[in-house]
mmCIF file of C-alpha atoms and ligand atoms in Angstrom:
data_model
loop_
_atom_site.group_PDB
_atom_site.id
_atom_site.type_symbol
_atom_site.label_atom_id
_atom_site.label_comp_id
_atom_site.label_asym_id
_atom_site.label_seq_id
_atom_site.Cartn_x
_atom_site.Cartn_y
_atom_site.Cartn_z
ATOM 1 C CA UNK H 1 37.950 27.770 -1.783
ATOM 2 C CA UNK H 2 37.201 25.116 0.389
ATOM 3 C CA UNK H 3 36.845 24.659 4.440
ATOM 4 C CA UNK H 4 36.633 21.259 6.080
ATOM 5 C CA UNK H 5 34.677 20.776 9.023
ATOM 6 C CA UNK H 6 36.622 18.526 11.455
ATOM 7 C CA UNK H 7 36.157 17.143 14.948
ATOM 8 C CA UNK H 8 35.780 14.071 16.868
ATOM 9 C CA UNK H 9 32.166 12.246 16.401
ATOM 10 C CA UNK H 10 29.186 13.503 18.328
ATOM 11 C CA UNK H 11 30.769 17.287 18.795
ATOM 12 C CA UNK H 12 28.213 18.757 16.460
ATOM 13 C CA UNK H 13 29.930 18.942 12.913
ATOM 14 C CA UNK H 14 26.965 17.628 11.167
ATOM 15 C CA UNK H 15 24.372 19.973 12.919
ATOM 16 C CA UNK H 16 26.799 22.804 12.035
ATOM 17 C CA UNK H 17 27.200 21.613 8.531
ATOM 18 C CA UNK H 18 23.250 21.302 7.929
ATOM 19 C CA UNK H 19 22.490 24.774 9.429
ATOM 20 C CA UNK H 20 25.498 26.346 7.445
ATOM 21 C CA UNK H 21 23.842 24.843 3.939
ATOM 22 C CA UNK H 22 20.660 25.740 4.925
ATOM 23 C CA UNK H 23 20.920 29.153 6.005
ATOM 24 C CA UNK H 24 23.389 29.755 2.977
ATOM 25 C CA UNK H 25 20.997 28.237 0.397
ATOM 26 C CA UNK H 26 17.948 30.026 1.910
ATOM 27 C CA UNK H 27 19.340 33.606 2.154
ATOM 28 C CA UNK H 28 21.162 33.301 -1.127
ATOM 29 C CA UNK H 29 18.552 31.295 -3.096
ATOM 30 C CA UNK H 30 21.413 29.731 -4.492
ATOM 31 C CA UNK H 31 20.481 27.061 -7.114
ATOM 32 C CA UNK H 32 23.268 24.823 -6.489
ATOM 33 C CA UNK H 33 23.600 24.647 -2.426
ATOM 34 C CA UNK H 34 24.357 20.910 -2.450
ATOM 35 C CA UNK H 35 26.981 19.584 -4.943
ATOM 36 C CA UNK H 36 27.376 16.368 -2.815
ATOM 37 C CA UNK H 37 25.853 15.228 0.514
ATOM 38 C CA UNK H 38 28.992 16.330 2.142
ATOM 39 C CA UNK H 39 29.786 19.727 0.166
ATOM 40 C CA UNK H 40 27.872 22.768 0.788
ATOM 41 C CA UNK H 41 28.061 25.957 -0.919
ATOM 42 C CA UNK H 42 27.302 28.904 1.414
ATOM 43 C CA UNK H 43 26.620 32.403 0.811
ATOM 44 C CA UNK H 44 28.791 35.007 2.295
ATOM 45 C CA UNK H 45 26.892 37.602 4.223
ATOM 46 C CA UNK H 46 27.281 40.875 2.995
ATOM 47 C CA UNK H 47 25.028 43.552 3.812
ATOM 48 C CA UNK H 48 26.456 45.913 0.938
ATOM 49 C CA UNK H 49 25.008 43.695 -1.780
ATOM 50 C CA UNK H 50 21.355 44.263 -0.367
ATOM 51 C CA UNK H 51 21.671 48.059 -0.200
ATOM 52 C CA UNK H 52 23.461 48.239 -3.635
ATOM 53 C CA UNK H 53 21.104 45.968 -5.018
ATOM 54 C CA UNK H 54 18.227 48.277 -3.803
ATOM 55 C CA UNK H 55 20.285 51.363 -5.005
ATOM 56 C CA UNK H 56 20.176 49.973 -8.589
ATOM 57 C CA UNK H 57 17.037 47.992 -8.270
ATOM 58 C CA UNK H 58 18.725 45.046 -9.640
ATOM 59 C CA UNK H 59 16.633 42.265 -10.701
ATOM 60 C CA UNK H 60 19.003 39.628 -9.086
ATOM 61 C CA UNK H 61 21.348 39.959 -6.147
ATOM 62 C CA UNK H 62 24.302 37.195 -6.197
ATOM 63 C CA UNK H 63 26.582 36.820 -3.149
ATOM 64 C CA UNK H 64 29.941 35.422 -3.129
ATOM 65 C CA UNK H 65 30.216 31.861 -1.814
ATOM 66 C CA UNK H 66 32.592 29.470 -0.172
ATOM 67 C CA UNK H 67 32.257 26.012 0.055
ATOM 68 C CA UNK H 68 32.346 23.879 3.205
ATOM 69 C CA UNK H 69 32.830 20.164 3.586
ATOM 70 C CA UNK H 70 31.865 17.998 6.341
ATOM 71 C CA UNK H 71 34.503 15.589 7.037
ATOM 72 C CA UNK H 72 33.194 13.042 9.523
ATOM 73 C CA UNK H 73 34.648 10.087 11.015
ATOM 74 C CA UNK H 74 38.032 11.408 12.335
ATOM 75 C CA UNK H 75 38.755 9.306 15.500
ATOM 76 C CA UNK H 76 41.723 8.366 17.844
ATOM 77 C CA UNK H 77 43.927 5.920 15.218
ATOM 78 C CA UNK H 78 42.619 7.524 12.226
ATOM 79 C CA UNK H 79 46.246 7.995 10.792
ATOM 80 C CA UNK H 80 46.850 4.426 11.324
ATOM 81 C CA UNK H 81 43.755 3.739 9.258
ATOM 82 C CA UNK H 82 41.291 3.058 11.984
ATOM 83 C CA UNK H 83 37.610 3.733 10.885
ATOM 84 C CA UNK H 84 38.604 4.758 7.230
ATOM 85 C CA UNK H 85 40.765 7.222 8.795
ATOM 86 C CA UNK H 86 43.219 7.614 5.910
ATOM 87 C CA UNK H 87 40.317 8.437 3.804
ATOM 88 C CA UNK H 88 39.197 11.223 5.924
ATOM 89 C CA UNK H 89 42.657 12.535 6.173
ATOM 90 C CA UNK H 90 42.893 12.618 2.473
ATOM 91 C CA UNK H 91 39.833 14.736 2.274
ATOM 92 C CA UNK H 92 41.418 17.284 4.920
ATOM 93 C CA UNK H 93 44.420 17.539 2.637
ATOM 94 C CA UNK H 94 42.167 18.853 -0.088
ATOM 95 C CA UNK H 95 40.669 21.792 1.738
ATOM 96 C CA UNK H 96 42.277 25.523 2.189
ATOM 97 C CA UNK H 97 41.541 25.812 5.873
ATOM 98 C CA UNK H 98 39.747 24.014 8.658
ATOM 99 C CA UNK H 99 36.867 24.612 11.045
ATOM 100 C CA UNK H 100 37.781 22.376 14.138
ATOM 101 C CA UNK H 101 34.415 21.767 16.018
ATOM 102 C CA UNK H 102 35.223 21.395 19.874
ATOM 103 C CA UNK H 103 32.284 20.056 22.078
ATOM 104 C CA UNK H 104 31.959 22.623 24.947
ATOM 105 C CA UNK H 105 28.215 21.428 25.572
ATOM 106 C CA UNK H 106 27.222 19.047 28.502
ATOM 107 C CA UNK H 107 24.314 16.665 27.532
ATOM 108 C CA UNK H 108 23.951 13.208 28.997
ATOM 109 C CA UNK H 109 21.827 12.279 26.028
ATOM 110 C CA UNK H 110 24.615 12.913 23.560
ATOM 111 C CA UNK H 111 27.441 10.342 24.187
ATOM 112 C CA UNK H 112 30.958 11.512 23.943
ATOM 113 C CA UNK H 113 33.495 9.117 22.475
ATOM 114 C CA UNK H 114 35.900 9.382 25.219
ATOM 115 C CA UNK H 115 33.340 9.512 28.264
ATOM 116 C CA UNK H 116 33.469 12.979 29.252
ATOM 117 C CA UNK H 117 33.416 16.703 28.018
ATOM 118 C CA UNK H 118 37.215 17.713 27.733
ATOM 119 C CA UNK H 119 37.863 20.172 25.107
ATOM 120 C CA UNK H 120 41.749 20.249 25.228
ATOM 121 C CA UNK H 121 41.934 16.449 25.344
ATOM 122 C CA UNK H 122 39.686 16.445 22.335
ATOM 123 C CA UNK H 123 41.667 19.260 20.142
ATOM 124 C CA UNK H 124 44.632 17.306 20.864
ATOM 125 C CA UNK H 125 43.082 13.962 19.981
ATOM 126 C CA UNK H 126 42.412 15.375 16.608
ATOM 127 C CA UNK H 127 45.422 17.565 16.195
ATOM 128 C CA UNK H 128 47.759 14.418 16.904
ATOM 129 C CA UNK H 129 45.968 12.438 14.080
ATOM 130 C CA UNK H 130 46.921 15.303 11.852
ATOM 131 C CA UNK H 131 50.593 15.331 13.039
ATOM 132 C CA UNK H 132 50.958 11.698 12.670
ATOM 133 C CA UNK H 133 49.700 12.049 8.915
ATOM 134 C CA UNK H 134 51.929 14.777 8.178
ATOM 135 C CA UNK H 135 54.996 13.022 9.723
ATOM 136 C CA UNK H 136 54.232 10.198 7.118
ATOM 137 C CA UNK H 137 54.322 12.714 4.547
ATOM 138 C CA UNK H 138 57.560 14.180 5.682
ATOM 139 C CA UNK H 139 59.201 10.846 6.124
ATOM 140 C CA UNK H 140 58.480 9.947 2.464
ATOM 141 C CA UNK H 141 59.937 13.417 1.552
ATOM 142 C CA UNK H 142 62.986 12.634 3.686
ATOM 143 C CA UNK H 143 63.799 9.282 2.131
ATOM 144 C CA UNK H 144 63.783 10.936 -1.416
ATOM 145 C CA UNK H 145 65.620 13.955 -0.590
ATOM 146 C CA UNK H 146 68.285 12.024 1.302
ATOM 147 C CA UNK H 147 69.055 10.405 -1.920
ATOM 148 C CA UNK H 148 69.374 13.314 -3.913
ATOM 149 C CA UNK H 149 71.000 15.384 -1.220
ATOM 150 C CA UNK H 150 74.316 13.377 -1.694
ATOM 151 C CA UNK H 151 75.502 15.467 -4.401
ATOM 152 C CA UNK H 152 72.774 18.379 -4.663
ATOM 153 C CA UNK H 153 73.415 21.411 -2.394
ATOM 154 C CA UNK H 154 70.008 22.495 -2.672
ATOM 155 C CA UNK H 155 68.371 19.317 -1.553
ATOM 156 C CA UNK H 156 70.721 19.099 1.462
ATOM 157 C CA UNK H 157 69.150 22.298 2.414
ATOM 158 C CA UNK H 158 65.885 21.121 2.317
ATOM 159 C CA UNK H 159 66.784 17.878 4.090
ATOM 160 C CA UNK H 160 67.884 20.139 7.144
ATOM 161 C CA UNK H 161 64.624 21.913 6.969
ATOM 162 C CA UNK H 162 62.720 18.608 6.633
ATOM 163 C CA UNK H 163 64.591 17.461 9.832
ATOM 164 C CA UNK H 164 63.185 20.604 11.728
ATOM 165 C CA UNK H 165 59.970 20.444 10.798
ATOM 166 C CA UNK H 166 59.951 16.709 11.576
ATOM 167 C CA UNK H 167 61.550 17.603 15.242
ATOM 168 C CA UNK H 168 58.533 20.326 15.763
ATOM 169 C CA UNK H 169 55.857 17.870 14.949
ATOM 170 C CA UNK H 170 57.477 15.129 16.996
ATOM 171 C CA UNK H 171 56.964 17.408 19.979
ATOM 172 C CA UNK H 172 53.315 17.317 19.422
ATOM 173 C CA UNK H 173 53.157 20.709 17.739
ATOM 174 C CA UNK H 174 51.447 21.828 14.640
ATOM 175 C CA UNK H 175 53.490 22.824 11.622
ATOM 176 C CA UNK H 176 51.597 26.277 11.527
ATOM 177 C CA UNK H 177 53.386 27.274 14.866
ATOM 178 C CA UNK H 178 56.796 27.041 13.410
ATOM 179 C CA UNK H 179 58.857 30.099 13.115
ATOM 180 C CA UNK H 180 59.940 30.291 9.679
ATOM 181 C CA UNK H 181 63.243 32.344 8.738
ATOM 182 C CA UNK H 182 63.621 32.474 4.828
ATOM 183 C CA UNK H 183 61.811 32.725 1.692
ATOM 184 C CA UNK H 184 63.082 29.190 1.020
ATOM 185 C CA UNK H 185 61.588 27.704 4.230
ATOM 186 C CA UNK H 186 58.075 29.206 3.309
ATOM 187 C CA UNK H 187 58.315 27.893 -0.182
ATOM 188 C CA UNK H 188 59.268 24.378 1.112
ATOM 189 C CA UNK H 189 56.685 24.284 3.782
ATOM 190 C CA UNK H 190 54.101 25.569 1.301
ATOM 191 C CA UNK H 191 54.845 22.519 -1.115
ATOM 192 C CA UNK H 192 54.316 19.829 1.247
ATOM 193 C CA UNK H 193 50.712 20.494 1.851
ATOM 194 C CA UNK H 194 50.951 19.603 5.318
ATOM 195 C CA UNK H 195 47.416 19.394 7.277
ATOM 196 C CA UNK H 196 49.020 21.000 10.226
ATOM 197 C CA UNK H 197 49.941 23.948 8.082
ATOM 198 C CA UNK H 198 46.485 24.944 7.223
ATOM 199 C CA UNK H 199 44.917 27.671 9.105
ATOM 200 C CA UNK H 200 42.343 26.876 11.673
ATOM 201 C CA UNK H 201 39.342 28.216 13.121
ATOM 202 C CA UNK H 202 38.203 26.717 16.557
ATOM 203 C CA UNK H 203 34.360 26.702 16.768
ATOM 204 C CA UNK H 204 33.679 26.136 20.413
ATOM 205 C CA UNK H 205 30.078 24.358 20.425
ATOM 206 C CA UNK H 206 28.419 25.596 23.764
ATOM 207 C CA UNK H 207 24.909 25.127 25.155
ATOM 208 C CA UNK H 208 22.367 27.894 24.748
ATOM 209 C CA UNK H 209 22.979 29.587 28.095
ATOM 210 C CA UNK H 210 26.682 30.249 27.163
ATOM 211 C CA UNK H 211 25.812 32.009 24.167
ATOM 212 C CA UNK H 212 24.799 35.501 25.484
ATOM 213 C CA UNK H 213 28.248 36.372 26.940
ATOM 214 C CA UNK H 214 30.190 34.648 24.216
ATOM 215 C CA UNK H 215 31.301 31.740 26.253
ATOM 216 C CA UNK H 216 33.196 33.797 28.787
ATOM 217 C CA UNK H 217 31.598 32.131 31.912
ATOM 218 C CA UNK H 218 32.229 28.734 30.312
ATOM 219 C CA UNK H 219 35.478 27.022 31.586
ATOM 220 C CA UNK H 220 35.390 24.703 28.427
ATOM 221 C CA UNK H 221 35.440 27.668 26.257
ATOM 222 C CA UNK H 222 38.344 29.278 28.064
ATOM 223 C CA UNK H 223 40.384 26.016 27.463
ATOM 224 C CA UNK H 224 39.954 26.318 23.993
ATOM 225 C CA UNK H 225 40.692 29.805 23.966
ATOM 226 C CA UNK H 226 43.979 29.294 25.845
ATOM 227 C CA UNK H 227 45.030 26.632 23.336
ATOM 228 C CA UNK H 228 44.194 28.640 20.259
ATOM 229 C CA UNK H 229 45.918 31.416 21.568
ATOM 230 C CA UNK H 230 49.340 29.929 21.367
ATOM 231 C CA UNK H 231 48.590 28.913 17.875
ATOM 232 C CA UNK H 232 47.412 32.277 16.682
ATOM 233 C CA UNK H 233 44.122 30.892 15.775
ATOM 234 C CA UNK H 234 40.678 32.472 16.279
ATOM 235 C CA UNK H 235 37.852 30.933 18.395
ATOM 236 C CA UNK H 236 34.134 31.303 17.454
ATOM 237 C CA UNK H 237 31.601 30.549 20.376
ATOM 238 C CA UNK H 238 28.429 28.928 18.562
ATOM 239 C CA UNK H 239 25.698 26.600 19.508
ATOM 240 C CA UNK H 240 24.958 24.274 16.667
ATOM 241 C CA UNK H 241 21.596 23.340 17.856
ATOM 242 C CA UNK H 242 20.395 26.866 18.125
ATOM 243 C CA UNK H 243 21.859 27.503 14.605
ATOM 244 C CA UNK H 244 19.827 24.812 13.432
ATOM 245 C CA UNK H 245 16.756 26.179 14.607
ATOM 246 C CA UNK H 246 17.660 29.860 13.273
ATOM 247 C CA UNK H 247 18.323 28.233 9.862
ATOM 248 C CA UNK H 248 14.763 27.244 9.824
ATOM 249 C CA UNK H 249 13.319 30.789 10.457
ATOM 250 C CA UNK H 250 12.566 33.634 7.759
ATOM 251 C CA UNK H 251 14.487 36.700 8.233
ATOM 252 C CA UNK H 252 11.962 38.737 10.555
ATOM 253 C CA UNK H 253 11.568 35.919 12.677
ATOM 254 C CA UNK H 254 15.405 35.278 12.781
ATOM 255 C CA UNK H 255 15.921 38.895 13.792
ATOM 256 C CA UNK H 256 13.637 38.809 16.684
ATOM 257 C CA UNK H 257 15.040 35.331 17.829
ATOM 258 C CA UNK H 258 18.438 36.834 17.892
ATOM 259 C CA UNK H 259 17.335 39.778 19.945
ATOM 260 C CA UNK H 260 15.797 37.532 22.512
ATOM 261 C CA UNK H 261 19.292 35.975 22.718
ATOM 262 C CA UNK H 262 21.060 39.242 22.929
ATOM 263 C CA UNK H 263 22.721 39.077 19.668
ATOM 264 C CA UNK H 264 23.076 41.105 16.372
ATOM 265 C CA UNK H 265 24.056 38.247 14.139
ATOM 266 C CA UNK H 266 23.994 34.511 14.130
ATOM 267 C CA UNK H 267 27.214 32.531 15.205
ATOM 268 C CA UNK H 268 27.066 31.289 11.573
ATOM 269 C CA UNK H 269 27.116 34.499 9.914
ATOM 270 C CA UNK H 270 30.135 35.331 11.884
ATOM 271 C CA UNK H 271 31.629 32.027 11.376
ATOM 272 C CA UNK H 272 31.369 32.447 7.410
ATOM 273 C CA UNK H 273 32.726 35.893 7.289
ATOM 274 C CA UNK H 274 35.497 34.969 9.599
ATOM 275 C CA UNK H 275 36.134 31.866 7.342
ATOM 276 C CA UNK H 276 36.430 34.312 4.379
ATOM 277 C CA UNK H 277 39.039 36.365 5.953
ATOM 278 C CA UNK H 278 40.834 33.506 7.016
ATOM 279 C CA UNK H 279 41.287 32.445 3.353
ATOM 280 C CA UNK H 280 42.668 36.004 2.468
ATOM 281 C CA UNK H 281 39.466 36.510 0.628
ATOM 282 C CA UNK H 282 37.744 39.930 -0.190
ATOM 283 C CA UNK H 283 34.825 40.877 -2.500
ATOM 284 C CA UNK H 284 34.675 43.417 -5.189
ATOM 285 C CA UNK H 285 31.183 44.155 -6.486
ATOM 286 C CA UNK H 286 29.459 44.921 -9.833
ATOM 287 C CA UNK H 287 26.127 46.341 -10.033
ATOM 288 C CA UNK H 288 23.412 47.338 -12.514
ATOM 289 C CA UNK H 289 19.855 46.818 -13.229
ATOM 290 C CA UNK H 290 20.295 43.042 -14.120
ATOM 291 C CA UNK H 291 22.359 41.972 -11.534
ATOM 292 C CA UNK H 292 24.534 43.174 -8.374
ATOM 293 C CA UNK H 293 26.946 40.666 -7.483
ATOM 294 C CA UNK H 294 30.015 40.059 -5.323
ATOM 295 C CA UNK H 295 33.192 38.419 -6.783
ATOM 296 C CA UNK H 296 35.574 36.777 -4.789
ATOM 297 C CA UNK H 297 39.187 37.598 -5.230
ATOM 298 C CA UNK H 298 42.501 37.058 -3.051
ATOM 299 C CA UNK H 299 43.825 40.082 -1.194
ATOM 300 C CA UNK H 300 46.538 41.782 -3.666
ATOM 301 C CA UNK H 301 44.574 40.792 -6.868
ATOM 302 C CA UNK H 302 45.376 43.289 -9.772
ATOM 303 C CA UNK H 303 42.605 44.544 -11.969
ATOM 304 C CA UNK H 304 42.936 42.276 -14.894
ATOM 305 C CA UNK H 305 42.896 39.158 -13.178
ATOM 306 C CA UNK H 306 39.893 40.323 -11.338
ATOM 307 C CA UNK H 307 38.292 40.916 -14.316
ATOM 308 C CA UNK H 308 38.913 37.589 -15.470
ATOM 309 C CA UNK H 309 36.961 36.249 -12.653
ATOM 310 C CA UNK H 310 33.835 37.419 -14.488
ATOM 311 C CA UNK H 311 35.140 36.454 -17.949
ATOM 312 C CA UNK H 312 38.411 35.499 -19.535
ATOM 313 C CA UNK H 313 37.965 37.820 -22.293
ATOM 314 C CA UNK H 314 37.677 40.528 -19.702
ATOM 315 C CA UNK H 315 41.221 39.736 -18.596
ATOM 316 C CA UNK H 316 42.516 39.323 -22.013
ATOM 317 C CA UNK H 317 40.891 42.590 -23.459
ATOM 318 C CA UNK H 318 41.528 44.496 -20.292
ATOM 319 C CA UNK H 319 41.815 48.300 -20.931
ATOM 320 C CA UNK H 320 40.899 49.967 -17.721
ATOM 321 C CA UNK H 321 38.561 49.568 -14.663
ATOM 322 C CA UNK H 322 36.281 52.411 -13.643
ATOM 323 C CA UNK H 323 36.269 52.185 -9.744
ATOM 324 C CA UNK H 324 34.489 53.746 -7.281
ATOM 325 C CA UNK H 325 34.149 52.840 -3.506
ATOM 326 C CA UNK H 326 30.806 51.256 -2.688
ATOM 327 C CA UNK H 327 29.899 53.581 0.331
ATOM 328 C CA UNK H 328 31.069 56.733 -1.811
ATOM 329 C CA UNK H 329 28.679 55.633 -4.555
ATOM 330 C CA UNK H 330 25.690 55.057 -1.814
ATOM 331 C CA UNK H 331 26.661 58.459 -0.162
ATOM 332 C CA UNK H 332 26.552 60.408 -3.516
ATOM 333 C CA UNK H 333 23.155 59.042 -4.417
ATOM 334 C CA UNK H 334 24.055 58.374 -8.141
ATOM 335 C CA UNK H 335 26.805 57.135 -10.029
ATOM 336 C CA UNK H 336 26.898 60.697 -11.764
ATOM 337 C CA UNK H 337 26.887 62.259 -8.675
ATOM 338 C CA UNK H 338 30.048 60.294 -7.618
ATOM 339 C CA UNK H 339 31.722 61.079 -10.859
ATOM 340 C CA UNK H 340 31.133 64.755 -10.423
ATOM 341 C CA UNK H 341 32.822 64.650 -7.121
ATOM 342 C CA UNK H 342 35.895 62.832 -8.700
ATOM 343 C CA UNK H 343 35.023 59.603 -6.598
ATOM 344 C CA UNK H 344 35.045 57.553 -9.773
ATOM 345 C CA UNK H 345 38.413 56.556 -10.570
ATOM 346 C CA UNK H 346 40.010 55.275 -13.901
ATOM 347 C CA UNK H 347 42.595 52.531 -12.899
ATOM 348 C CA UNK H 348 45.030 50.568 -14.982
ATOM 349 C CA UNK H 349 46.659 47.186 -15.162
ATOM 350 C CA UNK H 350 48.554 47.635 -11.917
ATOM 351 C CA UNK H 351 45.584 48.739 -9.611
ATOM 352 C CA UNK H 352 45.271 46.280 -6.571
ATOM 353 C CA UNK H 353 41.447 45.887 -6.027
ATOM 354 C CA UNK H 354 40.221 46.555 -2.690
ATOM 355 C CA UNK H 355 37.412 45.180 -0.628
ATOM 356 C CA UNK H 356 34.198 47.119 -1.663
ATOM 357 C CA UNK H 357 35.092 48.264 -4.739
ATOM 358 C CA UNK H 358 32.346 48.676 -7.254
ATOM 359 C CA UNK H 359 33.798 48.075 -10.636
ATOM 360 C CA UNK H 360 33.117 48.691 -14.390
ATOM 361 C CA UNK H 361 35.517 46.903 -16.511
ATOM 362 C CA UNK H 362 36.351 48.578 -19.860
ATOM 363 C CA UNK H 363 37.706 45.883 -22.195
ATOM 364 C CA UNK H 364 38.542 44.992 -26.106
ATOM 365 C CA UNK H 365 36.727 42.063 -27.488
HETATM 366 P P1 GDP W 1 28.768 14.962 14.856
HETATM 367 O O1 GDP W 1 29.165 13.485 14.849
HETATM 368 O O2 GDP W 1 30.092 15.619 14.998
HETATM 369 O O3 GDP W 1 28.585 15.393 13.125
HETATM 370 O O4 GDP W 1 27.695 15.264 15.618
HETATM 371 P P2 GDP W 1 26.266 15.881 15.379
HETATM 372 O O5 GDP W 1 26.034 17.098 14.524
HETATM 373 O O6 GDP W 1 25.369 14.359 14.476
HETATM 374 O O7 GDP W 1 25.823 15.819 16.824
HETATM 375 C C1 GDP W 1 25.677 14.997 17.390
HETATM 376 C C2 GDP W 1 24.510 14.808 18.473
HETATM 377 O O8 GDP W 1 24.791 16.071 19.317
HETATM 378 C C3 GDP W 1 23.258 15.028 17.943
HETATM 379 O O9 GDP W 1 22.171 14.239 18.582
HETATM 380 C C4 GDP W 1 22.924 16.599 17.952
HETATM 381 O O10 GDP W 1 21.607 16.895 18.113
HETATM 382 C C5 GDP W 1 23.458 16.936 19.375
HETATM 383 N N1 GDP W 1 24.211 18.319 19.197
HETATM 384 C C6 GDP W 1 24.806 19.029 18.401
HETATM 385 N N2 GDP W 1 25.090 20.415 18.554
HETATM 386 C C7 GDP W 1 24.566 20.348 19.908
HETATM 387 C C8 GDP W 1 24.557 21.453 21.010
HETATM 388 O O11 GDP W 1 24.980 22.429 20.657
HETATM 389 N N3 GDP W 1 23.805 21.331 21.974
HETATM 390 C C9 GDP W 1 23.427 20.065 22.439
HETATM 391 N N4 GDP W 1 22.793 19.769 23.585
HETATM 392 N N5 GDP W 1 23.304 18.999 21.634
HETATM 393 C C10 GDP W 1 24.004 19.143 20.278
#
């Protein structure tokens, strides 16, 4: 699961990316934090893991992770190939969701590519490039479908849909804001892999002073919120510069630093958690003396497939899952205690795994 960080030059993408990978790497002790200079594997903050790890006195605690990709270089004209634009757009096509960083801070030392801070204009500049790029994809698809549609009803239906999407994009709107009416339409749009159909989180990068009230007194942030609301997208207020400083601190220092700012958790932690949610992901947990670990699955995953995340043999030989909710387990004080109270359930192949399930899989080898 990958998220791409996009935005105009000089809005704070690299600063955010660096603090994400740094914070993720340190808190998780993750060995392969950087695969590639532009790709970072980031731990998903999860208090449950620490508590469960203490409960079992596990030797190792391993968090769930997601990947962030720093997609620099998107500028006006990118879809026309300007500044290696097409390459960057191709990178965005490979991600599952987008974090769009928007500059909401004033700083005369940091040049703005368009001369002034104007969040709405910036968002529209980037989104327009995404729209242009999608229009190209649609046109190619339409050309192909038109040929087939002459004697194929199914293709004729798709062609009508393609026209509808094209008209929508031509109004300067993102595909994600389209009202889709049928299963077919959902299937079609999913198959085009449009940039403007990917879920987006807007990260409003504010100055330090605007952090305390979550950007509510900042007119720039309000612009972003108004825009995002129309798209049903979430907005997160961060200060990339502060996040970079926080990422350098150890846990105790970090806590004090955040308290001084009047915050409970860092903007990065909130952003990572929100990204995880946005991708429709949840974690189930396995725990024992050797290791307590969070495993990532999509909402709706059934027990055998969840087992398969651990090992393909677990899925193939799946018999049943012994499941207890993490909070129930901690409340009972021991596994035996949870079992006595009937809180440890035996679940079969059709069981849909829930966030926070602690699972022991039974399987044949
Ligand atoms: P990118 O081009 O979007 O990757 O932007 P960078 O992360 O390289 O940031 C561009 C410049 O803006 C750098 O000099 C950063 O130090 C500065 N910068 C980034 N975030 C902030 C912020 O929250 N406040 C201020 N004042 N400067 C920032």
